[in-house]
mmCIF file of C-alpha atoms and ligand atoms in Angstrom:
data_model
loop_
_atom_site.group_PDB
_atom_site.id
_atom_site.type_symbol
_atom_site.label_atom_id
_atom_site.label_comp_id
_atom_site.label_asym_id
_atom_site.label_seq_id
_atom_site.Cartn_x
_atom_site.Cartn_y
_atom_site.Cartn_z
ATOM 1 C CA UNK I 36 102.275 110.501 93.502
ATOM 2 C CA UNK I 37 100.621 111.386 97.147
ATOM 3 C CA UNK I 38 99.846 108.796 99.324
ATOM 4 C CA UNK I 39 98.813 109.728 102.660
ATOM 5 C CA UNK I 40 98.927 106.924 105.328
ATOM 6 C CA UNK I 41 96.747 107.161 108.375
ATOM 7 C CA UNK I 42 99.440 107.209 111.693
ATOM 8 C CA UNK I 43 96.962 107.638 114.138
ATOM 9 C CA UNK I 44 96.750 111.079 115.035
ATOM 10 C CA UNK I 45 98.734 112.335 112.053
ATOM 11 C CA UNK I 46 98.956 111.482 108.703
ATOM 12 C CA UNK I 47 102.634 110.566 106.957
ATOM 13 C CA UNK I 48 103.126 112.197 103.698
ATOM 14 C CA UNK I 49 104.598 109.266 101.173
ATOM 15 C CA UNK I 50 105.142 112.160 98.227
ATOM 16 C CA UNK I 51 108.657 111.691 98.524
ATOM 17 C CA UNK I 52 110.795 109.592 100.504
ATOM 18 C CA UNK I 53 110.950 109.474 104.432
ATOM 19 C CA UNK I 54 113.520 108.927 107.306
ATOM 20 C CA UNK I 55 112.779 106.959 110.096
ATOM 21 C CA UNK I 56 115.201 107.179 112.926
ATOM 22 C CA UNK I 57 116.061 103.723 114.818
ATOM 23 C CA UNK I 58 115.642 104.405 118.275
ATOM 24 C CA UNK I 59 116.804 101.417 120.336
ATOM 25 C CA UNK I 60 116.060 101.226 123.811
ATOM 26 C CA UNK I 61 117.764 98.167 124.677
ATOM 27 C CA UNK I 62 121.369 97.068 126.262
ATOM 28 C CA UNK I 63 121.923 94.368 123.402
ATOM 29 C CA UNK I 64 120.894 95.966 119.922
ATOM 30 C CA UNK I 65 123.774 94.737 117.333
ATOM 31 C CA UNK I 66 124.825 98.930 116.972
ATOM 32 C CA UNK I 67 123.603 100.784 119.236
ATOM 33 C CA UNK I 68 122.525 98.391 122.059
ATOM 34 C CA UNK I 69 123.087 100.150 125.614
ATOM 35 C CA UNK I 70 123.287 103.845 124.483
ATOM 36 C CA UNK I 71 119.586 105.015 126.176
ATOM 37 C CA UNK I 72 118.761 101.616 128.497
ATOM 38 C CA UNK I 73 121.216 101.366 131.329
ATOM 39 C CA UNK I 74 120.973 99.348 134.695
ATOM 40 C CA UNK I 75 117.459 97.900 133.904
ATOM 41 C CA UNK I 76 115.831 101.133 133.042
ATOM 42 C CA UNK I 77 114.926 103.528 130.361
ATOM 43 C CA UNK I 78 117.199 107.048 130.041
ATOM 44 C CA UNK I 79 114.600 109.190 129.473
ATOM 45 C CA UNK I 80 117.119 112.292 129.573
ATOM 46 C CA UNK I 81 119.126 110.157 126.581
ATOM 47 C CA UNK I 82 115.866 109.311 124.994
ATOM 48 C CA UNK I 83 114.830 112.712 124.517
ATOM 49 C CA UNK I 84 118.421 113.798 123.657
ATOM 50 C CA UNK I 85 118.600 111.284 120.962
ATOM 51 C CA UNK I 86 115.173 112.148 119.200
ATOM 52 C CA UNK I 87 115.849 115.901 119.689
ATOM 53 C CA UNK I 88 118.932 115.210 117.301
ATOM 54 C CA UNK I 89 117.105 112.794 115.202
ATOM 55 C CA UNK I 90 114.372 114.940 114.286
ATOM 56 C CA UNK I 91 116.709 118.088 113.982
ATOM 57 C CA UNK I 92 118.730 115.878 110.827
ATOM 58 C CA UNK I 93 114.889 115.415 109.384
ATOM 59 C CA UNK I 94 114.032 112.150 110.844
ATOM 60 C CA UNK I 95 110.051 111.987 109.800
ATOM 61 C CA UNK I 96 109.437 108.966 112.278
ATOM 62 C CA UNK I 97 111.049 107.619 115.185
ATOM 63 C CA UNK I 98 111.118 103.684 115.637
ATOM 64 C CA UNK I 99 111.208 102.765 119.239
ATOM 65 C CA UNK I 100 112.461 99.076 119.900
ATOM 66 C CA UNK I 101 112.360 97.315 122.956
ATOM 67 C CA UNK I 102 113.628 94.291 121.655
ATOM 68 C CA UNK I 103 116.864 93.017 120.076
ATOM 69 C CA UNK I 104 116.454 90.381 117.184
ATOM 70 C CA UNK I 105 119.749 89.821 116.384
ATOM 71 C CA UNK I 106 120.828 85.928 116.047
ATOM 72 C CA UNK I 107 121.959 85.016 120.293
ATOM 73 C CA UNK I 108 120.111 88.097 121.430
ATOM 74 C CA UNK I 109 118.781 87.164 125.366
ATOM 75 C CA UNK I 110 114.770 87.032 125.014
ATOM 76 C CA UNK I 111 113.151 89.907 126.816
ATOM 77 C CA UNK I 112 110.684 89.503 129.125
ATOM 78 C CA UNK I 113 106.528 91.520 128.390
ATOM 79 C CA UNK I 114 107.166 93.220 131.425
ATOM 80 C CA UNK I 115 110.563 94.305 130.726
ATOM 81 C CA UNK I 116 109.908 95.124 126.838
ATOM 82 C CA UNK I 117 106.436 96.902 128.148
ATOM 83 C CA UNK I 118 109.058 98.805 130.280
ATOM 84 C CA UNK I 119 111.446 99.733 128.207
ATOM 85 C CA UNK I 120 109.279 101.081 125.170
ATOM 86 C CA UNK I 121 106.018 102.552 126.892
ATOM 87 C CA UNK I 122 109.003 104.611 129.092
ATOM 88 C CA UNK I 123 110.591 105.890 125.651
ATOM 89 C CA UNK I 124 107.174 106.478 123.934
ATOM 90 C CA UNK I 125 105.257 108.465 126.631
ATOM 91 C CA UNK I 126 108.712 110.542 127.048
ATOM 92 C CA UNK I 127 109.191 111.170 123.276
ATOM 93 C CA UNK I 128 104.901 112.140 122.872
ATOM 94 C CA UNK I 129 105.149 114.603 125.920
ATOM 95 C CA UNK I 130 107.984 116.686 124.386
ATOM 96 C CA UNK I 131 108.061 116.220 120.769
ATOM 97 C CA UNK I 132 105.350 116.565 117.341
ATOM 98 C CA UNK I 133 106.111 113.832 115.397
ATOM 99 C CA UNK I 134 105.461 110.117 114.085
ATOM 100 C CA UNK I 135 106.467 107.622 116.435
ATOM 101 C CA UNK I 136 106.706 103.824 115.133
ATOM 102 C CA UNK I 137 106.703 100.864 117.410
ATOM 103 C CA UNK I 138 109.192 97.830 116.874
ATOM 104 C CA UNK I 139 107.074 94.853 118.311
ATOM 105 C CA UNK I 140 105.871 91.885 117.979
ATOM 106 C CA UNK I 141 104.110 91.883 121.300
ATOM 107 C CA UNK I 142 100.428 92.589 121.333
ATOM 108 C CA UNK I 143 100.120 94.024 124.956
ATOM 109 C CA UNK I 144 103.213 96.264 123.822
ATOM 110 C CA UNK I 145 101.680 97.261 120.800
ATOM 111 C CA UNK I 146 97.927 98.272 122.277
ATOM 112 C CA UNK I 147 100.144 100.144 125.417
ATOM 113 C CA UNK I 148 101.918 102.225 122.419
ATOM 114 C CA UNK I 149 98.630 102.960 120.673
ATOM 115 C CA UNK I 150 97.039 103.811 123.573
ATOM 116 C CA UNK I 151 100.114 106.460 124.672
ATOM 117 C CA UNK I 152 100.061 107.879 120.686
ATOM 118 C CA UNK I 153 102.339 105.751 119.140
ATOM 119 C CA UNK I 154 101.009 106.295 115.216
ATOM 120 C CA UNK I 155 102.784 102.681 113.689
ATOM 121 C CA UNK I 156 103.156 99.397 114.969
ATOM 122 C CA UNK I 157 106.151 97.958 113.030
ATOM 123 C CA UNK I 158 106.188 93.786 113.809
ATOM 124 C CA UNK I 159 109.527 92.086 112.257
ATOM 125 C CA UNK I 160 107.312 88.847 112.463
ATOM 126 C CA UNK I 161 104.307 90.297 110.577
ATOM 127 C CA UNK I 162 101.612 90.170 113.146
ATOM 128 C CA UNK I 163 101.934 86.585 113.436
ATOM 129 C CA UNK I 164 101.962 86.179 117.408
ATOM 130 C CA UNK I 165 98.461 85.292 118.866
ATOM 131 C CA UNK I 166 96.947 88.596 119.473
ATOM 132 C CA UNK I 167 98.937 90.601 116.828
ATOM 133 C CA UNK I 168 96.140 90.996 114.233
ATOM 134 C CA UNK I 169 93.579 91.832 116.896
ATOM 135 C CA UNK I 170 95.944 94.471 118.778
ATOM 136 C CA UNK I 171 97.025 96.030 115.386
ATOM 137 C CA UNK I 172 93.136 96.023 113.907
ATOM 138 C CA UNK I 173 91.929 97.953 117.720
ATOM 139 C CA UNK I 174 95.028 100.252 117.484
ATOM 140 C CA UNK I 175 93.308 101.639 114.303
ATOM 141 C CA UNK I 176 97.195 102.330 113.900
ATOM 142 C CA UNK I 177 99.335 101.996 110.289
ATOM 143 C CA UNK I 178 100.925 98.827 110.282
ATOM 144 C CA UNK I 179 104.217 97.918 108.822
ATOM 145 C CA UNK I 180 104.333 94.243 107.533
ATOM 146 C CA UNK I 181 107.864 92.646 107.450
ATOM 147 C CA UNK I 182 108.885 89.272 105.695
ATOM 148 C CA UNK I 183 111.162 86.927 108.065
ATOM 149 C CA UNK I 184 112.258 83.499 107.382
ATOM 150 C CA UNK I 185 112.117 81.463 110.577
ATOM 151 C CA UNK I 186 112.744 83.135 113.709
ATOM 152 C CA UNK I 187 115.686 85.519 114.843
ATOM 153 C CA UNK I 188 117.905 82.641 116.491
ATOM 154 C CA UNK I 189 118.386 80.591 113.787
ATOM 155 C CA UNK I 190 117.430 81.960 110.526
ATOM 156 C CA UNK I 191 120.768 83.052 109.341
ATOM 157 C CA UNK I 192 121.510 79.256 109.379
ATOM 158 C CA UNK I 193 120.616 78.110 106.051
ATOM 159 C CA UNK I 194 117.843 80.146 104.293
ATOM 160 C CA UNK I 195 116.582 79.109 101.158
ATOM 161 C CA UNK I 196 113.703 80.289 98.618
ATOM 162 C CA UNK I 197 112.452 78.439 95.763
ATOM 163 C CA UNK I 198 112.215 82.053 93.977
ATOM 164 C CA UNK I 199 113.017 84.885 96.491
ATOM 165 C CA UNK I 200 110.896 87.862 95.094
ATOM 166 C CA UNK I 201 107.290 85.106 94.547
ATOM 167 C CA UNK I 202 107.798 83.930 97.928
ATOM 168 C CA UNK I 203 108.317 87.020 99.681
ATOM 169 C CA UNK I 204 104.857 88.613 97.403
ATOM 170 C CA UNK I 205 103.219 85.284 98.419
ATOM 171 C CA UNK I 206 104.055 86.130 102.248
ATOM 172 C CA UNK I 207 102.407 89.510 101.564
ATOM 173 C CA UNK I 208 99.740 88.743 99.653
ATOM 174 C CA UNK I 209 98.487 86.713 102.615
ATOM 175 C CA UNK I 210 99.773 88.773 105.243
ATOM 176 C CA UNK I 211 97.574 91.469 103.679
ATOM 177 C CA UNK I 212 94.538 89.483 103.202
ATOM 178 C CA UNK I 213 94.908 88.550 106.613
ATOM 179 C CA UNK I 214 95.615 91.842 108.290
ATOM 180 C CA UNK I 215 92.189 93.340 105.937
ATOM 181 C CA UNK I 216 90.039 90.336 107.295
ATOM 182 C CA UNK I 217 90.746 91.470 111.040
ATOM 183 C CA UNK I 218 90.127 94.607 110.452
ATOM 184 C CA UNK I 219 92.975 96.647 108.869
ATOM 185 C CA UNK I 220 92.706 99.346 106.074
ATOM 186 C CA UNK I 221 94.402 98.610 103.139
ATOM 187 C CA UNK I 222 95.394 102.084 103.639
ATOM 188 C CA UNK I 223 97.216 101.473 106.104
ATOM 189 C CA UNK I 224 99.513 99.012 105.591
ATOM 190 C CA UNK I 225 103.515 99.129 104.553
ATOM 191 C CA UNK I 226 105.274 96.454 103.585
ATOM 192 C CA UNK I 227 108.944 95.390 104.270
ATOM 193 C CA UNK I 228 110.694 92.340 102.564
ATOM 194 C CA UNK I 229 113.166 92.762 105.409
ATOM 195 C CA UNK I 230 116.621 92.565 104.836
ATOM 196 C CA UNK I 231 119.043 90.323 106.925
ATOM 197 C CA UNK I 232 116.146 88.309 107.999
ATOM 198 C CA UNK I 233 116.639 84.800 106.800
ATOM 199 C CA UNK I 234 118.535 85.697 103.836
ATOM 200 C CA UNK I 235 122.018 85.218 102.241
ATOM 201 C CA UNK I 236 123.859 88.018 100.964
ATOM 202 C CA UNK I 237 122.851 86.866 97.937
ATOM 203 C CA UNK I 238 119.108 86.888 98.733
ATOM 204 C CA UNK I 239 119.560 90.365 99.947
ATOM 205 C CA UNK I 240 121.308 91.937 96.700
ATOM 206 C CA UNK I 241 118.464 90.433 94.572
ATOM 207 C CA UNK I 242 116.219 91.621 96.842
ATOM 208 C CA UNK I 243 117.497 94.738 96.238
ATOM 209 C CA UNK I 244 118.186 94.623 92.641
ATOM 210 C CA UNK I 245 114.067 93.491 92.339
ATOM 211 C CA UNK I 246 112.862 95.907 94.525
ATOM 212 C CA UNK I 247 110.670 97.315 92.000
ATOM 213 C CA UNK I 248 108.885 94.046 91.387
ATOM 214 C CA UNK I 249 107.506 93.818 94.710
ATOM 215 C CA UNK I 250 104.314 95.709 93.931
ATOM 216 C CA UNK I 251 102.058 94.225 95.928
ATOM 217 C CA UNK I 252 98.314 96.475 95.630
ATOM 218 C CA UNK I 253 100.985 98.965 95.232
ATOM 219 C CA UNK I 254 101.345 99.450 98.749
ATOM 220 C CA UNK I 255 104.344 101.466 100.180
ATOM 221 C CA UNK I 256 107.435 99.858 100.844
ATOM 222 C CA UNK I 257 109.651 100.262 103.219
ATOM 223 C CA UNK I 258 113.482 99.191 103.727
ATOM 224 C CA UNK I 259 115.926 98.646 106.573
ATOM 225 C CA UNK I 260 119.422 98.429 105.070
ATOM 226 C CA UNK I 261 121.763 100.589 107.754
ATOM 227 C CA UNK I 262 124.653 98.858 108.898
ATOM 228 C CA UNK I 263 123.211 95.951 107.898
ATOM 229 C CA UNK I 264 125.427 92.279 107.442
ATOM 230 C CA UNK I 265 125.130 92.436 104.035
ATOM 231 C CA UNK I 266 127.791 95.014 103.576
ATOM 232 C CA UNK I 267 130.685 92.499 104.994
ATOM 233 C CA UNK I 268 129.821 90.487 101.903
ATOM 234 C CA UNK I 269 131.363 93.298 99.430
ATOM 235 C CA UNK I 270 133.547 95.236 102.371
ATOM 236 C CA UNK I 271 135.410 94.751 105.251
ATOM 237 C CA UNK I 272 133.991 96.908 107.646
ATOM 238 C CA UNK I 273 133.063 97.304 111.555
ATOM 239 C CA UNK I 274 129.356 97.870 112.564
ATOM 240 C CA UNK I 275 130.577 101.743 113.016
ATOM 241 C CA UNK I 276 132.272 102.173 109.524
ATOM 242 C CA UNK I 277 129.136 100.868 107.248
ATOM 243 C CA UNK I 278 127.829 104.668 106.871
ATOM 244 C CA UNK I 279 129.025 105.092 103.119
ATOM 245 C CA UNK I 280 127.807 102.017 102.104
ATOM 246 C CA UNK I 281 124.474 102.213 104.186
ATOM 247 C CA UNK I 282 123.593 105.186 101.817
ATOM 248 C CA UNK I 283 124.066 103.826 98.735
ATOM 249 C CA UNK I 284 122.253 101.145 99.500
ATOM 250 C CA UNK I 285 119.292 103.139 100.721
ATOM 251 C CA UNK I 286 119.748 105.709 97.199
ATOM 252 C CA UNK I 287 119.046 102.368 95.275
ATOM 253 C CA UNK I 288 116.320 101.437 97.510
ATOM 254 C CA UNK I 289 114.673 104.711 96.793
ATOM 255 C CA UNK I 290 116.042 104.462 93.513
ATOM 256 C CA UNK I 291 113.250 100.941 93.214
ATOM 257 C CA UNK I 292 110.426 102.495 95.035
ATOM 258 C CA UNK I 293 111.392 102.369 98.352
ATOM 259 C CA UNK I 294 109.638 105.234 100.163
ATOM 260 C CA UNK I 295 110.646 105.004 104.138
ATOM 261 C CA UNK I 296 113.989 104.099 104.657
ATOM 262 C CA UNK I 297 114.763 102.709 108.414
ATOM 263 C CA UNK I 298 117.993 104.138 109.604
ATOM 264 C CA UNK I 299 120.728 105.104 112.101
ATOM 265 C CA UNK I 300 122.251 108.125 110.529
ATOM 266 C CA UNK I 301 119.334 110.152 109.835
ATOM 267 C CA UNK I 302 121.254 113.322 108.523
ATOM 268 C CA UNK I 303 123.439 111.513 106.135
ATOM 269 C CA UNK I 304 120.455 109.357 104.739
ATOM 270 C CA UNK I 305 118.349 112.193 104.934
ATOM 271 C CA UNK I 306 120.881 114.583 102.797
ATOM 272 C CA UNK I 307 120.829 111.454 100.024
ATOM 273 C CA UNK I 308 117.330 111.772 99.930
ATOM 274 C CA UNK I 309 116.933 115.303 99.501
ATOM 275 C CA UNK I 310 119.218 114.976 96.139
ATOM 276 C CA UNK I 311 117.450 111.560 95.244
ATOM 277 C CA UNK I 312 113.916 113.600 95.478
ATOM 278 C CA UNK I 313 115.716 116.624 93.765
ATOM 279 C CA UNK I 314 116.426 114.701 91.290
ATOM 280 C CA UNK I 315 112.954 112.755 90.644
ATOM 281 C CA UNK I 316 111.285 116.475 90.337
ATOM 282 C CA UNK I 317 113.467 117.080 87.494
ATOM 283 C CA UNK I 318 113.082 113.332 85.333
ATOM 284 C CA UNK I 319 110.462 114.231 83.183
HETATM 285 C C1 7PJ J 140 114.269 95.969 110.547
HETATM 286 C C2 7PJ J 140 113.291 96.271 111.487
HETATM 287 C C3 7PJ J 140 113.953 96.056 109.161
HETATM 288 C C4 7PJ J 140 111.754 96.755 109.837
HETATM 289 C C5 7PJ J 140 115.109 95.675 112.497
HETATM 290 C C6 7PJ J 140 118.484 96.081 112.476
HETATM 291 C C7 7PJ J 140 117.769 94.908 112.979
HETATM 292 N N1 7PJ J 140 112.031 96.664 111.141
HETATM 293 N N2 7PJ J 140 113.836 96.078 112.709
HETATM 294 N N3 7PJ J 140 112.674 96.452 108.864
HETATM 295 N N4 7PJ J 140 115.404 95.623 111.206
HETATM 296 N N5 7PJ J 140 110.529 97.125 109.441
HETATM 297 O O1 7PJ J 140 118.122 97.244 112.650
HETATM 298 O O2 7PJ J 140 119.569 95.827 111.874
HETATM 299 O O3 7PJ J 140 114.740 95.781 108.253
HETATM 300 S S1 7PJ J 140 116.199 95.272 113.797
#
């Protein structure tokens, strides 16, 4: 299959399954929180250092976040998110060739990343704050969609679907009719049923299991699993020790259709992947 999705000034390749690198610019992230934004600003040196290494282990994107949205995270400020991605972006443009994906939910941070060559706006609240639709629809960007029960600070508290995998195709089915009514190419749009975000363990291993049923105009999917909660369901592990698991779960993701995995260890995942699309050449 070749899909090509618009990314601005490039276009992203969906023939087989892509990396893209979490990049978090922020002192609170629940892994990596602190690592490239220090005293109030951006480390552009550590920035740079970190995609360098990124794309090296075959990162094919580079997700940029500004913004923590773990449960208790403090609420950052437009100024200060503005700051702290537009600072990472117009670094990681200047130096390097490659994909760069935006992890907002603020419009003004959004059109700022376009407009600096950002090539996908990736909104964990799918484009639902005033000024979303219109900001992703101008960008003439890709889009990535992702499904959230409730809002960061409290939906971990008791989530609950009448039937997980219709609800979550009902969120995109109107997501997508949405986002194409303001303007966006059905072309360009991924969708994420984002795991850890107002789900159970439970609701997540389903998820998972089902991946393959959420088929939506056969759009692409994408999946953030790495280091994710769910893993403390079936093992005991610290945020730093979830590696092992992290790829298996993003094999089976691939495994169901998944074609962009969102991840921290980009060489590991991306080794899986090489052996998972190996593999796929040969299943005929
Ligand atoms: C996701 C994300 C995800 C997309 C985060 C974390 C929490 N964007 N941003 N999908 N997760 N599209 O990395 O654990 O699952 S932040």
């Amino acid at each position: 299959m070749t899909r090509l999705v618009p990314c601005g000034a490039r276009m992203l390749d969906l023939s087989r399954p892509r990396v893209m690198g979490i990049l978090n610019v922020t002192p609170d992230s629940f892994s990596d929180g602190g690592q490239l934004y220090r005293n109030q600003r951006v480390d552009v040196d550590a920035v740079l250092r970190r995609a360098e290494e990124m794309l090296r282990d075959g990162a094919d994107i580079l997700d940029v976040g500004g913004e923590s949205t773990r449960p208790g995270a403090e609420q950052v400020s437009e100024a200060e998110e503005l700051d702290r991605v537009t600072g990472a972006v117009k670094a990681i443009v200047e130096r390097f060739d490659t994909i760069i994906s935006v992890d907002s939910s603020n419009p003004t941070v959004m059109t700022e990343s376009a407009r600096l060559g950002a090539g996908l706006l990736n909104d964990v609240r799918g484009f639902s704050r005033e000024g979303a639709l219109e900001a992703a629809a101008d960008s003439g960007l890709a889009v990535c969609v992702m499904h959230m029960q409730g809002q960061p600070d409290t939906m971990q508290v008791n989530p609950d679907y009448v039937d997980l995998i219709a609800d979550i195709d009902e969120f995109f089915e109107e997501r997508v009719r949405t986002l194409s009514l303001a303007g966006v190419s059905l072309d360009r749009i991924i969708l994420d049923p984002g795991f850890g975000f107002g789900k159970t363990a439970e609701h997540n291993f389903r998820m998972l299991a089902r991946l393959n049923e959420l088929v939506y105009q056969d759009l692409p999917v994408l999946v953030g699993l790495s280091r994710k909660s769910m893993i403390t369901s079936v093992l005991e592990r610290s945020i730093e020790d979830r590696l092992f698991a992290s790829l298996a779960l993003a094999t089976m993701a691939v495994e169901r259709g998944a074609r962009i995995v969102r991840v921290h260890d980009v060489r590991a995942t991306a080794d899986a992947l090489a052996m998972w699309h190996r593999m796929s050449q040969s299943d005929t």
